[in-house]
Amino acid sequence: MNQLRSPAKNQHPLEQYEICIKGYLDHRWSCWFEGLAIALKDNGETLLSGPVVDQAALYGLLIKVRDLGLPLVSVMRIQPEQTENSDIQKGEQT
Amino acid sequence: MTVSARPITSELPFLETKLYLPKWSADLVSRLRLIDLIHPKRKLTLVSAPAGFGKTTLLAEWAAAVPTRPVAWVSLDQSDNDPALFWTYLITALQKIQPSLGERSLSLLQSPQPPSIESVLMTLLNELTAVEEDCVLILDDYHVIETQAIHGGIGFLLGHLPPQMHLIIASRADPPLSLARLRSRGELTELRVSDLRFTPDEAAAFLNQGMGLEISAVEVSALEQRTEGWIAGLQLAALSMQGREDIPDFVAAFSGDDRYIVDYLLEEVLQRQPERVRRFLLQTAILERLSGSLCDAVTDQNDGQEMLETLERGNLFIIPLDNKRQWYRYHHLFADVLQAHALMEWPERMPGLHGRAGEWYEQNGLFSDAIRHALAAHDFERAAGLIEQMWPTMRRRQRETTVLGWITSLPDSLIRNRPVLSVAYALVLLNDGQLDAVEARLQDAERCLAADSQDPLAVVVTDDTQLQSLPASIANARAYRAQALWDVSSTVTYAQQALELLPEDEEYERGTTAALLGLAYWTSGRPEAGYRSFAEGLAIFKQMGLPQIAIGGTLILAQMSMAQGRLHRAINICEQSLQLAAEQGGPVLPGTPELYLALSEVRYEQGDLAAASQVLLSGETLRQQASLSGAKFLWWVVQARLKAAEGDLETALDQLHEAERLYHRASIPVPDVRPVAALRARLWVRQGRLTEALGWVSDRGLSVDDELSYLHEYEHLTLARVLIAQYRRDCIDNALDQAIGLLTRLLETAEAEERTGSIIEILVVQALAYEAKGDLAGAISSLERALTLAEPEGYVRIFVEPGTPMMQLLREAITRSITPTYTTRLLTALETWGQPQDDAPTASVVPSPQPLIEPLSQRELDVLRLLNTELSGPEIARELVVALSTVRTHTKRIYSKLNVTNRRAAVKRAAELNLI
């Protein structure tokens, strides 16, 4: 989770999302997915995670996932206060 | 800095390539098992699967399988989210089936004042119904459509699709249509991933025959499993394996890897290409469509055409868009992946590539694409300049939605320094109903105009031909906004500003100003002044060669005339406009059926219910045949009043309910001087449902002490009627005195504003109030004034509707020799008023006003006329030179539209509806 960017101090904290897809995605795709962090999981899935400006931006990301033919596994919002222990939750929910 | 440039006046380009039916070649894997699943007799086939599952190829094969079957094809892209553009492409595609098909709907769509999309679609459906043979419309890449209005239109089309028409939608996501309903009715065929993915046999055929590889069954099976039958993945795998010696090793390595297939394989494929091919692919990946010349501009080379043909031969992600080897596109999936690669490899070069693409499009007159690339290149100055130049053309073509999309992509600071663009922004916002956002933009423009001389560096104008009329446009935009909010004094202030600012030769804006002023006067209770100004505006449009605007505005002139109590004038102007409309020829112009609507209202006021019904039907029939919707709710209001006049208050209330459902307080500048809810309260009073009527009074917060305004006059008159009824029931003196006080004030106001139509109605209600009170002298005095004012215009309804109390007053008037001839006529009319038309002598000519939900097509009308003869089915078929089965199809449709089950009933119903 330390890969997540922290939002600027003078703004409302942005919503954090995790998008899980099947297959390993190269780290270089980060730019295509608006700078989301890319993390590979042991089970052959990839987690795209990071701040998302709003719902429209989230749908934009999901459409990019769809348009690459990547099988979508899950989409989760992470509560900012849960950020520290979200690694555990993530493991349970995916 | 002021940079001058010519405004762009060229026609918007039409991309023929979007209608190109992709070629299917026998080298590809044939998918007969899927071809057979598509039932053209069902309404819809949905091919729904992610990118790279061969949706387009499958449909190309399906179309090629029966070459004689007429197919219309549209490849959609992002820009088609503008409904006007979407429907233009769709209808033009249908013209490939039959060149004359959709002529009327297309001309409606492209008319200067297009009617609602629903009207256009009704016309289109009528035209489609006339097509004799089975035909198919294919919409490819439907997932790019995000506009709800387009989904709504497709849903409407599907709901009314003629039986010989089949729709196929290919999409990466299920479209938001009522799929479950279609499914349950057996009207939907679905082809999804599970159907589309390659079976092991298909994978083997593809790899070995299609791609010319020699791969063992074991390896084919491994590849098929690794890709899960994903065709794009298999294609990439094949490209990676071409010319390889170590295929088993490659397959083993690929199978044991978890990477995203495209990541794994594309790298392989790109690395195996010569450097110039690789470079070309990455540079041109940003292009939605590719031609040799465009590629040359973007790559700064001159081998574009050769490269495109090389890619085509090598099966490298490219799809021809015509059969001239002129335009191509990349397979969307690979275009995305190539773009992502390019972005990773040369992030700093991307704006330059977009910039060069934009320049090429600009030089080739494709401004929408030029703007798109300029925006992608973040060259906002250039984009802003192009948008500014495109604005007049886009405005004439009603493409405000697209312009709104462009402008909102620009940084705000840049818009704010451009006065022409700021005003364009304000106008597209008004068009979008965003009234609150308009003023800030207009102020920006004004700030720029004021600063122009002192600080010229800050202000940017690309097209200074628009500068001259800008101050007047700003004032008109403000007037429009104010009038849409029914803020009369501001409307008048801004309209007068506009008049002072208008350049001599700026006729369109001048006409707009006069019309807006007219609406403002009417809203403020001065319909006569409103009439004069509005008529002046319409005359300007007519003189400019825009008679359709003059015709469309006549309904409003007629309403103003009725408010003024000038029934004869209302008839005259409607008849003149009908004449003008007839002189235009061509398709029925929007606003023409509404002329009949206005005529019907006048006849109703004059007590000629038979004529009112007949005129209304003529209008309704015309409206359905021409598929023009107009102000739909008004049709229900007029029908409801006629029903009520026949005494059928329950049906009338239902019709008012429908009217209310259809009425939206849209952000348009026309006042609602007769709210439907008030009319309903009046019907409740007539039914004795006083509790409901009083409920309406309290819901509306109406009181006899309210400050009076013309916008609420109809409600206040209704309140007075409710109070009188309350007095008659409960004998509360207070209620009656309150009503009389309110009426006195209403009368003073109407007299001060010389509004004869209002004066007559107020006097009638006043007479009823005095009558209820037992003050005969007072009642007769009011009635006498009303009769004297009403006689020249032939008012009847208003005197006869109240029934018994009025009968006594009219008899009294006769004994006093007040307008004796007129009064006698009113008494006669009163005797039959409010009775079912069956008992009236005019019964046979008053048909059911319930309109057809779905209009009959021209062909169906032809068949219908022959059904009204002695001819048998085969004879009708011979007469129309069509197959008997076609006649049967038409007949079935006719029965269903007329809601009948046999020939005799169809003929009877058609006669009632004046269809034959």
CSV table of N, CA, C and O in Angstrom, one decimal, chain A residues 22-26 28-29 31-32 44 66-70, chain B residues 51 143 172-173 228 258-260 263 267 333 336-337 340 344:
chain,number,residue,atom,x,y,z
A,22,LYS,N,-7.5,-10.5,-14.0
A,22,LYS,CA,-6.9,-11.8,-14.2
A,22,LYS,C,-5.7,-11.7,-15.1
A,22,LYS,O,-5.8,-11.1,-16.2
A,23,GLY,N,-4.6,-12.3,-14.8
A,23,GLY,CA,-3.3,-12.2,-15.6
A,23,GLY,C,-2.4,-11.2,-15.1
A,23,GLY,O,-2.8,-10.2,-14.4
A,24,TYR,N,-1.1,-11.3,-15.4
A,24,TYR,CA,-0.1,-10.4,-15.0
A,24,TYR,C,0.0,-9.3,-16.0
A,24,TYR,O,0.2,-9.5,-17.2
A,25,LEU,N,-0.1,-8.0,-15.5
A,25,LEU,CA,0.0,-6.9,-16.4
A,25,LEU,C,1.4,-6.3,-16.2
A,25,LEU,O,1.8,-6.1,-15.1
A,26,ASP,N,2.1,-6.0,-17.3
A,26,ASP,CA,3.4,-5.4,-17.2
A,26,ASP,C,3.3,-4.0,-16.4
A,26,ASP,O,2.3,-3.3,-16.6
A,28,ARG,N,4.7,-1.4,-17.0
A,28,ARG,CA,4.7,-0.3,-17.9
A,28,ARG,C,3.3,0.2,-18.2
A,28,ARG,O,3.1,1.3,-18.8
A,29,TRP,N,2.3,-0.6,-17.9
A,29,TRP,CA,0.9,-0.1,-18.2
A,29,TRP,C,0.4,0.9,-17.3
A,29,TRP,O,-0.7,1.5,-17.4
A,31,CYS,N,1.1,3.9,-16.8
A,31,CYS,CA,0.8,5.2,-17.5
A,31,CYS,C,-0.5,5.2,-18.2
A,31,CYS,O,-1.3,6.1,-18.1
A,32,TRP,N,-0.8,4.1,-18.9
A,32,TRP,CA,-2.1,3.9,-19.6
A,32,TRP,C,-3.3,4.0,-18.6
A,32,TRP,O,-4.3,4.5,-18.9
A,44,GLY,N,-1.8,-15.2,-9.9
A,44,GLY,CA,-1.9,-14.9,-11.3
A,44,GLY,C,-2.7,-13.7,-11.6
A,44,GLY,O,-3.0,-13.4,-12.8
A,66,ARG,N,-11.8,-3.2,-19.9
A,66,ARG,CA,-12.7,-4.0,-20.8
A,66,ARG,C,-12.1,-4.0,-22.3
A,66,ARG,O,-12.1,-5.0,-22.9
A,67,ASP,N,-11.6,-2.8,-22.7
A,67,ASP,CA,-11.2,-2.7,-24.1
A,67,ASP,C,-9.9,-3.4,-24.4
A,67,ASP,O,-9.6,-3.7,-25.5
A,68,LEU,N,-9.2,-3.8,-23.3
A,68,LEU,CA,-8.0,-4.6,-23.5
A,68,LEU,C,-8.3,-6.1,-23.4
A,68,LEU,O,-7.5,-7.0,-23.6
A,69,GLY,N,-9.6,-6.4,-23.2
A,69,GLY,CA,-10.0,-7.8,-23.1
A,69,GLY,C,-9.5,-8.4,-21.8
A,69,GLY,O,-9.3,-9.6,-21.8
A,70,LEU,N,-9.2,-7.6,-20.8
A,70,LEU,CA,-8.7,-8.2,-19.5
A,70,LEU,C,-9.9,-8.7,-18.7
A,70,LEU,O,-10.8,-7.9,-18.4
B,51,ALA,N,-13.3,-7.3,-26.6
B,51,ALA,CA,-12.5,-7.0,-27.8
B,51,ALA,C,-11.8,-8.3,-28.3
B,51,ALA,O,-11.4,-9.1,-27.4
B,143,HIS,N,-20.7,-0.3,-28.2
B,143,HIS,CA,-20.3,0.0,-26.8
B,143,HIS,C,-19.8,1.5,-26.8
B,143,HIS,O,-19.7,2.0,-25.7
B,172,ARG,N,-19.1,-4.5,-27.0
B,172,ARG,CA,-18.2,-5.1,-25.9
B,172,ARG,C,-19.0,-5.2,-24.6
B,172,ARG,O,-18.5,-5.7,-23.7
B,173,ALA,N,-20.1,-4.5,-24.5
B,173,ALA,CA,-20.9,-4.5,-23.3
B,173,ALA,C,-22.4,-4.6,-23.7
B,173,ALA,O,-22.7,-4.1,-24.7
B,228,GLU,N,-7.8,-19.4,-24.0
B,228,GLU,CA,-9.3,-19.7,-23.7
B,228,GLU,C,-10.1,-19.3,-25.0
B,228,GLU,O,-11.2,-18.7,-24.9
B,258,ASP,N,2.0,-16.5,-16.9
B,258,ASP,CA,0.7,-15.8,-16.5
B,258,ASP,C,0.5,-14.4,-17.0
B,258,ASP,O,-0.4,-13.8,-16.6
B,259,ARG,N,1.4,-14.0,-17.8
B,259,ARG,CA,1.3,-12.6,-18.2
B,259,ARG,C,0.1,-12.4,-19.1
B,259,ARG,O,-0.4,-13.3,-19.8
B,260,TYR,N,-0.4,-11.1,-19.1
B,260,TYR,CA,-1.5,-10.7,-20.0
B,260,TYR,C,-1.0,-11.1,-21.4
B,260,TYR,O,0.1,-10.8,-21.9
B,263,ASP,N,0.5,-8.5,-23.6
B,263,ASP,CA,1.9,-8.1,-23.2
B,263,ASP,C,2.9,-9.1,-23.6
B,263,ASP,O,4.0,-8.7,-24.1
B,267,GLU,N,5.0,-8.0,-27.7
B,267,GLU,CA,6.4,-7.7,-27.6
B,267,GLU,C,7.1,-8.6,-28.7
B,267,GLU,O,7.9,-8.1,-29.4
B,333,LEU,N,-8.5,-3.2,-30.5
B,333,LEU,CA,-7.7,-3.7,-29.3
B,333,LEU,C,-6.2,-3.4,-29.5
B,333,LEU,O,-5.6,-2.9,-28.6
B,336,ASP,N,-5.3,0.2,-29.2
B,336,ASP,CA,-5.1,0.6,-27.8
B,336,ASP,C,-3.7,0.1,-27.2
B,336,ASP,O,-3.0,0.9,-26.6
B,337,VAL,N,-3.4,-1.1,-27.5
B,337,VAL,CA,-2.2,-1.6,-27.0
B,337,VAL,C,-1.0,-1.0,-27.6
B,337,VAL,O,0.0,-0.6,-26.9
B,340,ALA,N,-0.6,2.4,-26.0
B,340,ALA,CA,0.0,2.3,-24.7
B,340,ALA,C,1.5,2.1,-24.8
B,340,ALA,O,2.3,2.7,-24.1
B,344,MET,N,4.5,4.6,-23.5
B,344,MET,CA,5.5,4.2,-22.6
B,344,MET,C,6.9,4.5,-23.2
B,344,MET,O,7.8,4.9,-22.6
